[in-house]
mmCIF file of C-alpha atoms in Angstrom:
data_model
loop_
_atom_site.group_PDB
_atom_site.id
_atom_site.type_symbol
_atom_site.label_atom_id
_atom_site.label_comp_id
_atom_site.label_asym_id
_atom_site.label_seq_id
_atom_site.Cartn_x
_atom_site.Cartn_y
_atom_site.Cartn_z
ATOM 1 C CA MET V 92 -18.186 17.829 1.553
ATOM 2 C CA ASN V 93 -19.997 19.397 -1.303
ATOM 3 C CA GLN V 94 -21.262 17.629 -4.368
ATOM 4 C CA THR V 95 -18.405 18.188 -6.459
ATOM 5 C CA GLN V 96 -16.256 16.853 -4.040
ATOM 6 C CA GLN V 97 -18.183 13.790 -3.412
ATOM 7 C CA ARG V 98 -18.549 13.090 -6.875
ATOM 8 C CA ASP V 99 -14.586 13.367 -7.768
ATOM 9 C CA ILE V 100 -13.916 11.360 -4.449
ATOM 10 C CA ARG V 101 -16.322 8.344 -5.501
ATOM 11 C CA LEU V 102 -14.671 8.710 -9.257
ATOM 12 C CA ILE V 103 -11.464 8.342 -7.684
ATOM 13 C CA VAL V 104 -12.101 5.251 -5.214
ATOM 14 C CA LEU V 105 -13.850 3.844 -8.494
ATOM 15 C CA PHE V 106 -10.898 3.909 -10.951
ATOM 16 C CA ARG V 107 -8.483 3.285 -8.417
ATOM 17 C CA SER V 108 -10.260 -0.107 -7.489
ATOM 18 C CA LEU V 109 -10.485 -0.928 -11.110
ATOM 19 C CA SER V 110 -6.637 -0.063 -11.520
ATOM 20 C CA PHE V 111 -5.827 -2.503 -8.279
ATOM 21 C CA VAL V 112 -8.105 -5.221 -9.919
ATOM 22 C CA GLY V 113 -6.275 -4.986 -13.141
ATOM 23 C CA ASP V 114 -2.783 -4.738 -11.690
ATOM 24 C CA GLU V 115 -3.593 -7.894 -9.502
ATOM 25 C CA ILE V 116 -4.884 -9.732 -12.419
ATOM 26 C CA ALA V 117 -1.734 -9.101 -14.706
ATOM 27 C CA LEU V 118 0.656 -9.522 -11.796
ATOM 28 C CA PHE V 119 -0.846 -12.731 -10.424
ATOM 29 C CA ALA V 120 -1.034 -14.218 -14.067
ATOM 30 C CA LEU V 121 2.858 -13.151 -14.770
ATOM 31 C CA MET V 122 3.654 -15.189 -11.485
ATOM 32 C CA VAL V 123 1.862 -18.422 -12.261
ATOM 33 C CA HIS V 124 3.152 -18.119 -15.820
ATOM 34 C CA PHE V 125 6.521 -18.133 -14.640
ATOM 35 C CA ALA V 126 5.897 -20.751 -11.912
ATOM 36 C CA HIS V 127 4.671 -23.282 -14.398
ATOM 37 C CA SER V 128 7.720 -22.223 -17.104
ATOM 38 C CA ASN V 129 10.181 -23.229 -14.079
ATOM 39 C CA GLN V 130 11.516 -19.786 -14.229
ATOM 40 C CA HIS V 131 10.973 -19.361 -10.146
ATOM 41 C CA TRP V 132 13.557 -16.617 -10.082
ATOM 42 C CA MET V 133 11.374 -14.535 -12.134
ATOM 43 C CA ILE V 134 8.881 -14.311 -9.341
ATOM 44 C CA GLY V 135 11.065 -12.650 -7.014
ATOM 45 C CA ALA V 136 12.594 -10.379 -9.505
ATOM 46 C CA LEU V 137 9.121 -9.203 -10.983
ATOM 47 C CA ALA V 138 8.128 -8.061 -7.252
ATOM 48 C CA PHE V 139 11.418 -6.198 -7.093
ATOM 49 C CA ALA V 140 11.386 -4.743 -10.690
ATOM 50 C CA ASN V 141 7.889 -3.105 -9.560
ATOM 51 C CA ALA V 142 8.577 -1.992 -6.215
ATOM 52 C CA ALA V 143 12.117 -0.612 -6.597
ATOM 53 C CA PRO V 144 11.345 2.540 -8.978
ATOM 54 C CA PRO V 145 9.164 4.204 -6.274
ATOM 55 C CA VAL V 146 11.791 3.905 -3.944
ATOM 56 C CA LEU V 147 14.465 5.144 -6.409
ATOM 57 C CA LEU V 148 12.671 8.051 -7.755
ATOM 58 C CA THR V 149 11.238 9.453 -4.636
ATOM 59 C CA PRO V 150 13.015 12.854 -4.550
ATOM 60 C CA ILE V 151 12.183 13.434 -8.369
ATOM 61 C CA ALA V 152 8.675 12.053 -8.667
ATOM 62 C CA GLY V 153 7.601 14.038 -5.376
ATOM 63 C CA LEU V 154 8.951 17.466 -6.830
ATOM 64 C CA VAL V 155 6.993 17.128 -9.931
ATOM 65 C CA VAL V 156 3.756 16.042 -8.238
ATOM 66 C CA ASP V 157 4.346 19.484 -6.466
ATOM 67 C CA ARG V 158 5.240 21.398 -9.415
ATOM 68 C CA VAL V 159 2.733 20.414 -12.325
ATOM 69 C CA PRO V 160 -1.091 20.391 -12.178
ATOM 70 C CA THR V 161 -1.793 16.847 -10.686
ATOM 71 C CA ARG V 162 -4.920 15.938 -12.800
ATOM 72 C CA ARG V 163 -3.359 16.482 -16.269
ATOM 73 C CA LEU V 164 -0.342 14.474 -14.929
ATOM 74 C CA LEU V 165 -2.153 11.636 -13.588
ATOM 75 C CA GLY V 166 -4.086 11.437 -16.770
ATOM 76 C CA TYR V 167 -1.034 11.278 -19.195
ATOM 77 C CA LEU V 168 0.679 8.557 -16.803
ATOM 78 C CA GLY V 169 -2.539 6.425 -16.999
ATOM 79 C CA ILE V 170 -2.415 6.202 -20.676
ATOM 80 C CA PHE V 171 1.353 5.840 -20.497
ATOM 81 C CA GLN V 172 1.041 2.860 -18.427
ATOM 82 C CA ALA V 173 -1.772 1.531 -20.564
ATOM 83 C CA VAL V 174 0.628 1.430 -23.500
ATOM 84 C CA ILE V 175 3.235 -0.198 -21.190
ATOM 85 C CA VAL V 176 0.874 -2.791 -20.065
ATOM 86 C CA LEU V 177 -0.244 -3.703 -23.566
ATOM 87 C CA GLY V 178 3.355 -3.671 -24.823
ATOM 88 C CA LEU V 179 3.698 -6.845 -22.344
ATOM 89 C CA VAL V 180 1.392 -8.644 -24.898
ATOM 90 C CA PHE V 181 4.127 -8.452 -27.613
ATOM 91 C CA VAL V 182 7.200 -9.393 -25.729
ATOM 92 C CA HIS V 183 8.043 -12.808 -24.239
ATOM 93 C CA ASN V 184 11.352 -12.521 -23.536
ATOM 94 C CA SER V 185 12.225 -12.566 -19.531
ATOM 95 C CA TYR V 186 14.627 -9.609 -19.589
ATOM 96 C CA GLY V 187 12.011 -7.630 -21.814
ATOM 97 C CA ILE V 188 9.176 -8.292 -19.657
ATOM 98 C CA LEU V 189 11.290 -7.070 -16.590
ATOM 99 C CA ALA V 190 12.059 -4.016 -18.457
ATOM 100 C CA LEU V 191 8.531 -2.929 -19.094
ATOM 101 C CA ILE V 192 7.659 -4.020 -15.320
ATOM 102 C CA VAL V 193 10.643 -1.299 -14.284
ATOM 103 C CA LEU V 194 8.811 1.065 -16.622
ATOM 104 C CA LEU V 195 5.569 0.312 -14.983
ATOM 105 C CA GLY V 196 6.691 0.734 -11.709
ATOM 106 C CA CYS V 197 8.362 4.238 -12.622
ATOM 107 C CA GLY V 198 4.809 5.317 -13.306
ATOM 108 C CA VAL V 199 3.570 4.244 -10.019
ATOM 109 C CA ALA V 200 6.272 6.376 -8.380
ATOM 110 C CA PHE V 201 4.575 9.327 -9.991
ATOM 111 C CA THR V 202 1.106 8.315 -9.339
ATOM 112 C CA GLN V 203 1.252 6.905 -5.825
ATOM 113 C CA PRO V 204 1.916 10.476 -4.178
ATOM 114 C CA GLY V 205 -0.157 12.174 -7.377
ATOM 115 C CA TYR V 206 -3.305 10.303 -6.183
ATOM 116 C CA GLY V 207 -2.702 10.824 -2.419
ATOM 117 C CA ALA V 208 -1.908 14.675 -2.812
ATOM 118 C CA LEU V 209 -5.133 14.796 -4.882
ATOM 119 C CA VAL V 210 -7.225 13.194 -2.709
ATOM 120 C CA ALA V 211 -5.982 15.043 0.420
ATOM 121 C CA HIS V 212 -6.383 18.113 -1.446
ATOM 122 C CA ILE V 213 -9.997 17.623 -2.148
ATOM 123 C CA THR V 214 -11.094 15.916 0.789
ATOM 124 C CA PRO V 215 -12.277 18.260 3.834
ATOM 125 C CA GLU V 216 -10.301 17.575 7.183
ATOM 126 C CA GLU V 217 -13.612 16.390 8.725
ATOM 127 C CA GLU V 218 -14.025 13.307 6.217
ATOM 128 C CA MET V 219 -10.442 12.400 5.729
ATOM 129 C CA ALA V 220 -10.713 9.144 7.872
ATOM 130 C CA LYS V 221 -13.850 8.168 5.932
ATOM 131 C CA THR V 222 -11.980 8.588 2.591
ATOM 132 C CA GLN V 223 -9.211 6.818 3.497
ATOM 133 C CA ALA V 224 -11.073 4.129 4.544
ATOM 134 C CA SER V 225 -12.823 3.590 1.302
ATOM 135 C CA LEU V 226 -9.605 3.586 -0.554
ATOM 136 C CA GLN V 227 -8.310 1.106 1.906
ATOM 137 C CA SER V 228 -11.149 -1.139 1.601
ATOM 138 C CA VAL V 229 -11.423 -1.045 -2.334
ATOM 139 C CA GLY V 230 -7.529 -2.179 -2.113
ATOM 140 C CA ALA V 231 -8.269 -5.157 -0.015
ATOM 141 C CA VAL V 232 -11.053 -6.135 -2.054
ATOM 142 C CA ALA V 233 -9.019 -5.952 -5.103
ATOM 143 C CA GLY V 234 -6.216 -7.955 -3.343
ATOM 144 C CA MET V 235 -8.918 -10.916 -2.711
ATOM 145 C CA ALA V 236 -10.757 -10.393 -6.050
ATOM 146 C CA GLY V 237 -7.660 -10.048 -8.217
ATOM 147 C CA PRO V 238 -6.284 -13.573 -7.828
ATOM 148 C CA ALA V 239 -9.469 -15.209 -8.497
ATOM 149 C CA ILE V 240 -10.264 -13.369 -11.609
ATOM 150 C CA ALA V 241 -6.581 -13.794 -12.714
ATOM 151 C CA GLY V 242 -7.182 -17.309 -12.034
ATOM 152 C CA LEU V 243 -9.890 -17.431 -14.261
ATOM 153 C CA ILE V 244 -8.715 -15.421 -17.137
ATOM 154 C CA TYR V 245 -5.362 -17.423 -17.210
ATOM 155 C CA GLY V 246 -7.050 -20.394 -17.116
ATOM 156 C CA GLN V 247 -9.371 -19.608 -19.788
ATOM 157 C CA PHE V 248 -7.818 -16.987 -22.126
ATOM 158 C CA GLY V 249 -4.027 -17.023 -21.607
ATOM 159 C CA LEU V 250 -1.523 -14.319 -20.037
ATOM 160 C CA SER V 251 -1.920 -12.031 -22.995
ATOM 161 C CA PHE V 252 -5.650 -11.558 -22.336
ATOM 162 C CA ALA V 253 -4.785 -10.739 -18.547
ATOM 163 C CA PHE V 254 -2.141 -8.037 -20.001
ATOM 164 C CA VAL V 255 -5.347 -6.824 -22.075
ATOM 165 C CA CYS V 256 -7.455 -6.147 -19.061
ATOM 166 C CA ASP V 257 -4.905 -4.294 -17.133
ATOM 167 C CA GLY V 258 -4.289 -1.994 -20.013
ATOM 168 C CA ILE V 259 -7.693 -1.148 -20.597
ATOM 169 C CA SER V 260 -8.146 -0.545 -16.723
ATOM 170 C CA PHE V 261 -5.223 1.862 -16.874
ATOM 171 C CA PHE V 262 -6.292 3.577 -19.959
ATOM 172 C CA LEU V 263 -9.763 4.001 -18.214
ATOM 173 C CA VAL V 264 -8.179 5.394 -15.271
ATOM 174 C CA GLY V 265 -6.327 8.055 -17.198
ATOM 175 C CA VAL V 266 -9.162 8.937 -19.416
ATOM 176 C CA ALA V 267 -11.394 9.125 -16.268
ATOM 177 C CA THR V 268 -9.023 11.447 -14.513
ATOM 178 C CA PHE V 269 -9.583 14.204 -17.070
ATOM 179 C CA PHE V 270 -13.232 14.305 -16.115
ATOM 180 C CA LEU V 271 -12.493 15.382 -12.414
ATOM 181 C CA HIS V 272 -14.116 18.574 -11.523
ATOM 182 C CA HIS V 273 -10.813 19.585 -8.775
ATOM 183 C CA ASP V 274 -7.348 19.704 -9.439
ATOM 184 C CA ARG V 275 -4.218 20.599 -7.371
ATOM 185 C CA ARG V 276 -2.112 23.178 -9.195
ATOM 186 C CA PRO V 277 0.676 24.264 -7.041
ATOM 187 C CA ALA V 278 2.480 27.540 -7.735
ATOM 188 C CA PRO V 279 5.662 27.242 -9.759
ATOM 189 C CA ILE V 280 8.952 28.098 -8.361
ATOM 190 C CA SER V 281 10.159 31.216 -10.311
ATOM 191 C CA SER V 282 13.993 30.566 -9.600
ATOM 192 C CA ALA V 283 16.416 27.719 -9.479
ATOM 193 C CA GLU V 284 17.606 28.807 -6.337
ATOM 194 C CA LYS V 285 14.222 28.409 -4.562
ATOM 195 C CA GLN V 286 14.122 24.907 -5.711
ATOM 196 C CA ARG V 287 17.583 23.996 -3.736
ATOM 197 C CA GLY V 288 16.959 21.879 -1.037
ATOM 198 C CA GLN V 289 13.355 21.216 -1.982
ATOM 199 C CA VAL V 290 14.012 17.800 -3.417
ATOM 200 C CA MET V 291 13.992 16.182 0.352
ATOM 201 C CA ALA V 292 11.329 18.519 1.727
ATOM 202 C CA GLY V 293 9.003 15.541 2.285
ATOM 203 C CA MET V 294 11.659 12.999 4.248
ATOM 204 C CA ARG V 295 12.400 16.282 6.165
ATOM 205 C CA TRP V 296 8.632 16.612 6.945
ATOM 206 C CA LEU V 297 8.067 12.914 7.864
ATOM 207 C CA PHE V 298 11.148 12.749 10.271
ATOM 208 C CA GLY V 299 10.978 16.280 11.528
ATOM 209 C CA ASP V 300 7.215 16.368 12.641
ATOM 210 C CA PRO V 301 7.549 15.760 16.581
ATOM 211 C CA LEU V 302 4.140 13.752 16.279
ATOM 212 C CA LEU V 303 5.159 11.673 13.397
ATOM 213 C CA ARG V 304 8.435 10.752 14.012
ATOM 214 C CA PRO V 305 7.536 8.139 16.675
ATOM 215 C CA VAL V 306 4.687 7.012 14.750
ATOM 216 C CA VAL V 307 6.694 6.456 11.372
ATOM 217 C CA LEU V 308 9.298 4.647 13.317
ATOM 218 C CA GLU V 309 6.329 2.603 15.288
ATOM 219 C CA THR V 310 4.954 1.836 11.735
ATOM 220 C CA MET V 311 8.161 0.824 9.784
ATOM 221 C CA ILE V 312 8.510 -1.748 12.532
ATOM 222 C CA PHE V 313 4.977 -2.850 12.016
ATOM 223 C CA VAL V 314 5.338 -2.972 8.288
ATOM 224 C CA PHE V 315 8.706 -5.091 8.539
ATOM 225 C CA ALA V 316 6.909 -7.595 10.811
ATOM 226 C CA ILE V 317 3.991 -7.813 8.274
ATOM 227 C CA ASP V 318 5.879 -8.504 5.383
ATOM 228 C CA LEU V 319 8.078 -11.314 7.468
ATOM 229 C CA ILE V 320 4.758 -12.877 8.187
ATOM 230 C CA THR V 321 3.611 -12.737 4.255
ATOM 231 C CA VAL V 322 6.845 -14.724 3.503
ATOM 232 C CA SER V 323 6.516 -17.398 6.001
ATOM 233 C CA GLU V 324 2.648 -17.924 5.861
ATOM 234 C CA VAL V 325 2.862 -20.211 3.414
ATOM 235 C CA VAL V 326 4.987 -22.117 4.914
ATOM 236 C CA LEU V 327 2.879 -22.428 8.012
ATOM 237 C CA ILE V 328 -0.187 -22.936 6.452
ATOM 238 C CA THR V 329 0.787 -25.497 3.685
ATOM 239 C CA ARG V 330 3.779 -27.486 5.013
ATOM 240 C CA THR V 331 3.672 -26.802 9.078
ATOM 241 C CA MET V 332 0.171 -27.085 9.370
ATOM 242 C CA HIS V 333 -0.245 -29.655 6.366
ATOM 243 C CA ALA V 334 -3.228 -27.769 4.691
ATOM 244 C CA SER V 335 -4.078 -27.267 1.126
ATOM 245 C CA SER V 336 -3.239 -24.768 -1.274
ATOM 246 C CA THR V 337 -7.221 -23.948 -1.294
ATOM 247 C CA VAL V 338 -7.274 -23.389 2.440
ATOM 248 C CA TYR V 339 -4.013 -21.315 2.270
ATOM 249 C CA GLY V 340 -6.142 -19.111 -0.232
ATOM 250 C CA LEU V 341 -9.197 -19.304 2.108
ATOM 251 C CA VAL V 342 -6.595 -18.093 5.156
ATOM 252 C CA GLY V 343 -5.552 -15.009 2.845
ATOM 253 C CA ALA V 344 -9.534 -14.355 2.114
ATOM 254 C CA ALA V 345 -9.996 -14.340 5.795
ATOM 255 C CA TYR V 346 -7.152 -11.696 6.373
ATOM 256 C CA GLY V 347 -8.697 -9.498 3.572
ATOM 257 C CA ILE V 348 -12.045 -9.461 5.009
ATOM 258 C CA GLY V 349 -10.524 -8.310 8.358
ATOM 259 C CA ILE V 350 -8.882 -5.436 6.671
ATOM 260 C CA VAL V 351 -12.309 -4.467 4.796
ATOM 261 C CA LEU V 352 -14.046 -4.704 8.294
ATOM 262 C CA GLY V 353 -11.381 -2.702 10.253
ATOM 263 C CA SER V 354 -11.299 0.061 7.409
ATOM 264 C CA VAL V 355 -14.871 0.663 7.886
ATOM 265 C CA LEU V 356 -14.365 1.028 11.640
ATOM 266 C CA ALA V 357 -11.508 3.215 11.325
ATOM 267 C CA GLY V 358 -13.630 5.280 8.668
ATOM 268 C CA LYS V 359 -15.747 6.116 11.948
ATOM 269 C CA LEU V 360 -12.748 7.701 13.792
ATOM 270 C CA ARG V 361 -13.470 10.786 15.974
ATOM 271 C CA GLN V 362 -11.408 13.926 14.844
ATOM 272 C CA GLY V 363 -8.088 15.028 16.689
ATOM 273 C CA ASP V 364 -4.692 13.793 16.650
ATOM 274 C CA MET V 365 -4.787 11.863 19.933
ATOM 275 C CA ASN V 366 -7.949 9.698 18.792
ATOM 276 C CA ILE V 367 -5.883 9.011 15.609
ATOM 277 C CA VAL V 368 -2.770 8.058 17.612
ATOM 278 C CA ARG V 369 -4.844 5.738 19.964
ATOM 279 C CA SER V 370 -6.642 4.201 16.960
ATOM 280 C CA LEU V 371 -3.293 3.599 15.163
ATOM 281 C CA MET V 372 -1.685 2.027 18.131
ATOM 282 C CA MET V 373 -4.891 -0.223 18.879
ATOM 283 C CA GLY V 374 -4.806 -1.500 15.428
ATOM 284 C CA THR V 375 -1.367 -2.521 15.587
ATOM 285 C CA VAL V 376 -1.858 -4.359 19.222
ATOM 286 C CA LEU V 377 -4.595 -6.260 17.624
ATOM 287 C CA ILE V 378 -2.655 -7.599 14.805
ATOM 288 C CA GLY V 379 0.715 -8.040 16.737
ATOM 289 C CA GLY V 380 -1.290 -9.952 19.529
ATOM 290 C CA ALA V 381 -2.911 -11.883 16.938
ATOM 291 C CA PHE V 382 -0.022 -13.041 14.672
ATOM 292 C CA THR V 383 1.735 -13.947 18.134
ATOM 293 C CA ILE V 384 -1.344 -16.471 18.837
ATOM 294 C CA VAL V 385 -1.239 -17.958 15.417
ATOM 295 C CA GLY V 386 2.451 -18.873 16.022
ATOM 296 C CA TRP V 387 1.030 -21.239 19.000
ATOM 297 C CA LEU V 388 -2.112 -22.385 17.097
ATOM 298 C CA PRO V 389 -2.047 -26.576 16.564
ATOM 299 C CA SER V 390 -3.976 -26.693 13.500
ATOM 300 C CA VAL V 391 -5.148 -24.314 10.623
ATOM 301 C CA GLY V 392 -8.790 -24.460 11.814
ATOM 302 C CA TRP V 393 -7.923 -22.261 14.633
ATOM 303 C CA VAL V 394 -6.077 -19.857 12.442
ATOM 304 C CA PHE V 395 -8.880 -18.335 10.388
ATOM 305 C CA PRO V 396 -10.386 -16.261 13.345
ATOM 306 C CA PHE V 397 -7.214 -14.892 14.541
ATOM 307 C CA MET V 398 -6.109 -13.907 10.707
ATOM 308 C CA VAL V 399 -9.682 -11.873 10.719
ATOM 309 C CA VAL V 400 -8.539 -10.051 13.777
ATOM 310 C CA GLY V 401 -5.277 -9.299 12.467
ATOM 311 C CA GLY V 402 -6.885 -8.031 9.383
ATOM 312 C CA ILE V 403 -9.002 -5.742 11.576
ATOM 313 C CA GLY V 404 -5.797 -4.544 13.160
ATOM 314 C CA ASN V 405 -4.093 -3.840 9.720
ATOM 315 C CA GLY V 406 -7.334 -2.242 8.577
ATOM 316 C CA ILE V 407 -7.536 0.321 11.727
ATOM 317 C CA ALA V 408 -3.736 0.818 11.913
ATOM 318 C CA ASN V 409 -3.551 1.790 7.753
ATOM 319 C CA VAL V 410 -6.432 4.047 7.888
ATOM 320 C CA SER V 411 -5.280 5.826 11.067
ATOM 321 C CA ALA V 412 -1.703 6.286 9.698
ATOM 322 C CA GLN V 413 -2.835 7.426 6.391
ATOM 323 C CA THR V 414 -5.407 10.013 7.737
ATOM 324 C CA LEU V 415 -2.810 11.406 10.312
ATOM 325 C CA PHE V 416 -0.171 11.827 7.330
ATOM 326 C CA ALA V 417 -2.816 13.695 5.296
ATOM 327 C CA LEU V 418 -3.851 15.849 7.989
ATOM 328 C CA ARG V 419 -0.384 16.973 9.243
ATOM 329 C CA MET V 420 0.982 17.314 5.678
ATOM 330 C CA PRO V 421 1.473 20.850 4.390
ATOM 331 C CA GLU V 422 -0.210 21.603 1.055
ATOM 332 C CA ALA V 423 2.730 22.644 -0.648
ATOM 333 C CA ILE V 424 4.718 19.635 -0.058
ATOM 334 C CA ARG V 425 2.230 17.092 -0.270
ATOM 335 C CA GLY V 426 3.600 15.440 -3.338
ATOM 336 C CA ARG V 427 6.999 14.994 -1.636
ATOM 337 C CA GLY V 428 5.362 13.611 1.688
ATOM 338 C CA TYR V 429 3.486 11.205 -0.381
ATOM 339 C CA ALA V 430 6.740 10.273 -2.141
ATOM 340 C CA ALA V 431 8.498 10.032 1.016
ATOM 341 C CA ILE V 432 5.957 7.917 2.903
ATOM 342 C CA GLY V 433 5.812 5.548 -0.086
ATOM 343 C CA ALA V 434 9.677 5.109 -0.380
ATOM 344 C CA VAL V 435 10.025 4.510 3.506
ATOM 345 C CA PHE V 436 7.372 1.992 3.695
ATOM 346 C CA THR V 437 8.186 0.196 0.413
ATOM 347 C CA GLY V 438 11.809 0.114 1.217
ATOM 348 C CA MET V 439 10.956 -1.427 4.250
ATOM 349 C CA SER V 440 8.757 -4.032 2.755
ATOM 350 C CA LEU V 441 11.533 -4.947 0.246
ATOM 351 C CA CYS V 442 13.819 -5.367 3.118
ATOM 352 C CA SER V 443 11.639 -7.434 5.009
ATOM 353 C CA MET V 444 10.746 -9.506 1.885
ATOM 354 C CA ALA V 445 14.533 -10.297 1.529
ATOM 355 C CA PHE V 446 15.237 -10.949 5.015
ATOM 356 C CA GLY V 447 12.453 -13.333 5.521
ATOM 357 C CA GLY V 448 13.511 -15.354 2.588
ATOM 358 C CA VAL V 449 16.740 -15.989 4.173
ATOM 359 C CA LEU V 450 15.211 -16.455 7.839
ATOM 360 C CA ILE V 451 12.323 -18.679 6.485
ATOM 361 C CA SER V 452 15.507 -21.035 5.527
ATOM 362 C CA VAL V 453 17.064 -21.202 9.261
ATOM 363 C CA LEU V 454 13.776 -20.662 11.611
ATOM 364 C CA PRO V 455 10.401 -22.576 11.906
ATOM 365 C CA ALA V 456 7.493 -20.897 10.482
ATOM 366 C CA ARG V 457 6.088 -20.569 13.702
ATOM 367 C CA THR V 458 8.886 -18.717 15.409
ATOM 368 C CA ILE V 459 8.726 -15.971 12.786
ATOM 369 C CA PHE V 460 5.355 -15.421 13.523
ATOM 370 C CA LYS V 461 5.842 -15.140 16.958
ATOM 371 C CA ILE V 462 8.915 -12.699 16.286
ATOM 372 C CA ALA V 463 7.015 -10.597 13.867
ATOM 373 C CA GLY V 464 3.944 -10.332 16.317
ATOM 374 C CA LEU V 465 6.072 -9.679 19.261
ATOM 375 C CA ALA V 466 8.053 -6.966 17.531
ATOM 376 C CA SER V 467 4.845 -5.204 16.632
ATOM 377 C CA LEU V 468 3.814 -5.139 20.282
ATOM 378 C CA GLY V 469 7.143 -3.865 21.494
ATOM 379 C CA ALA V 470 7.157 -1.437 19.027
ATOM 380 C CA VAL V 471 3.743 0.070 20.325
ATOM 381 C CA LEU V 472 5.055 -0.159 24.024
ATOM 382 C CA PHE V 473 8.159 1.700 23.230
ATOM 383 C CA PHE V 474 6.836 4.386 20.636
ATOM 384 C CA GLY V 475 3.325 4.622 21.749
ATOM 385 C CA PRO V 476 3.770 6.611 24.910
ATOM 386 C CA LEU V 477 5.888 9.107 22.914
ATOM 387 C CA ALA V 478 3.385 9.400 19.957
ATOM 388 C CA LEU V 479 0.730 10.103 22.705
ATOM 389 C CA ARG V 480 2.564 12.760 24.641
ATOM 390 C CA GLN V 481 3.267 14.703 21.249
ATOM 391 C CA ALA V 482 -0.477 14.103 20.334
ATOM 392 C CA LYS V 483 -1.670 15.523 23.801
ATOM 393 C CA ARG V 484 0.817 18.551 23.193
ATOM 394 C CA ALA V 485 -0.862 19.018 19.567
ATOM 395 C CA THR V 486 -4.025 19.124 20.956
ATOM 396 C CA GLN V 487 -3.447 21.407 24.073
ATOM 397 C CA GLY V 488 -1.473 24.017 21.581
ATOM 398 C CA ALA V 489 -4.307 23.653 18.821
#
């Protein structure tokens, strides 16, 4: 990786981490605000309003990212999102807030595949795992630091100041994007006929690649299981094990630390499809095994080491999957490819959270942990051999 590539990747990692923290601050402050206002329905509505647009706008967003210069698109989107967040300062009606969150999610529908495509375009193949590990690590750190900072800001300065902080982070990210040396400038399509059938090219690639197909199906089950645990974790820790909310927060921090450790380990991945697939399957086994065991533990003190192990597995699996996607994705459809990846896995998360909300009302939290852990292990047992077989063929054919 040359100096300008290193500079741009470091800049992207830096301002993406700033954006992640800003988002965590605003979202956490909003959820606390509505919890204190006895508008509990708004908490779920906020999560849906933020996550649904990237799924629904997948065909349009991916095509736009593949048709316009990425640096300019991301820069203007950052400024647009800053204006939307600062608009939340002046809106106090619940439905008005939801509308602005939907608009913010529409921006995410474009920035998510945009940054994914730009990073993959800049990064040499031999450095891809290391770069994906850096992005995964800053996301995990933001997930841990954001709520703590948000609690302090909300308690001391109120909800509006949390929005100002997030708005500033978006503005800085947008401006910083214009200072990148590298840009992704796809060749424009000359006629409408050539665009026909191109909208869903990302989905066709994702499920048409013989190696990625079993990997995607295995990862979909993994994501569904993880979000089932996210819904039931608070019940297991605070009700079943009778721990305090502080301990619940510490359990989440232990998991976040594990993700960072797993991401760092995965960043040292050896090249080759076979090694990456093995790493992905190993990460899924770690997290599935850890969560299955957590479902049997007698008290919260035993949970911490297994949450660290589960986090390590999550970090390894995520970095491995993102590296594999980036390396096998054709340059011409990277926008649509990353939009498809985001839509599939965000869609699974939404379904899982909805299903988990129903499941926790009829099953004990321990049982849900066991089901989710065993489902992850079962996915590896079923799809792992298929993925490894295809990886071996890809390696032999290279």
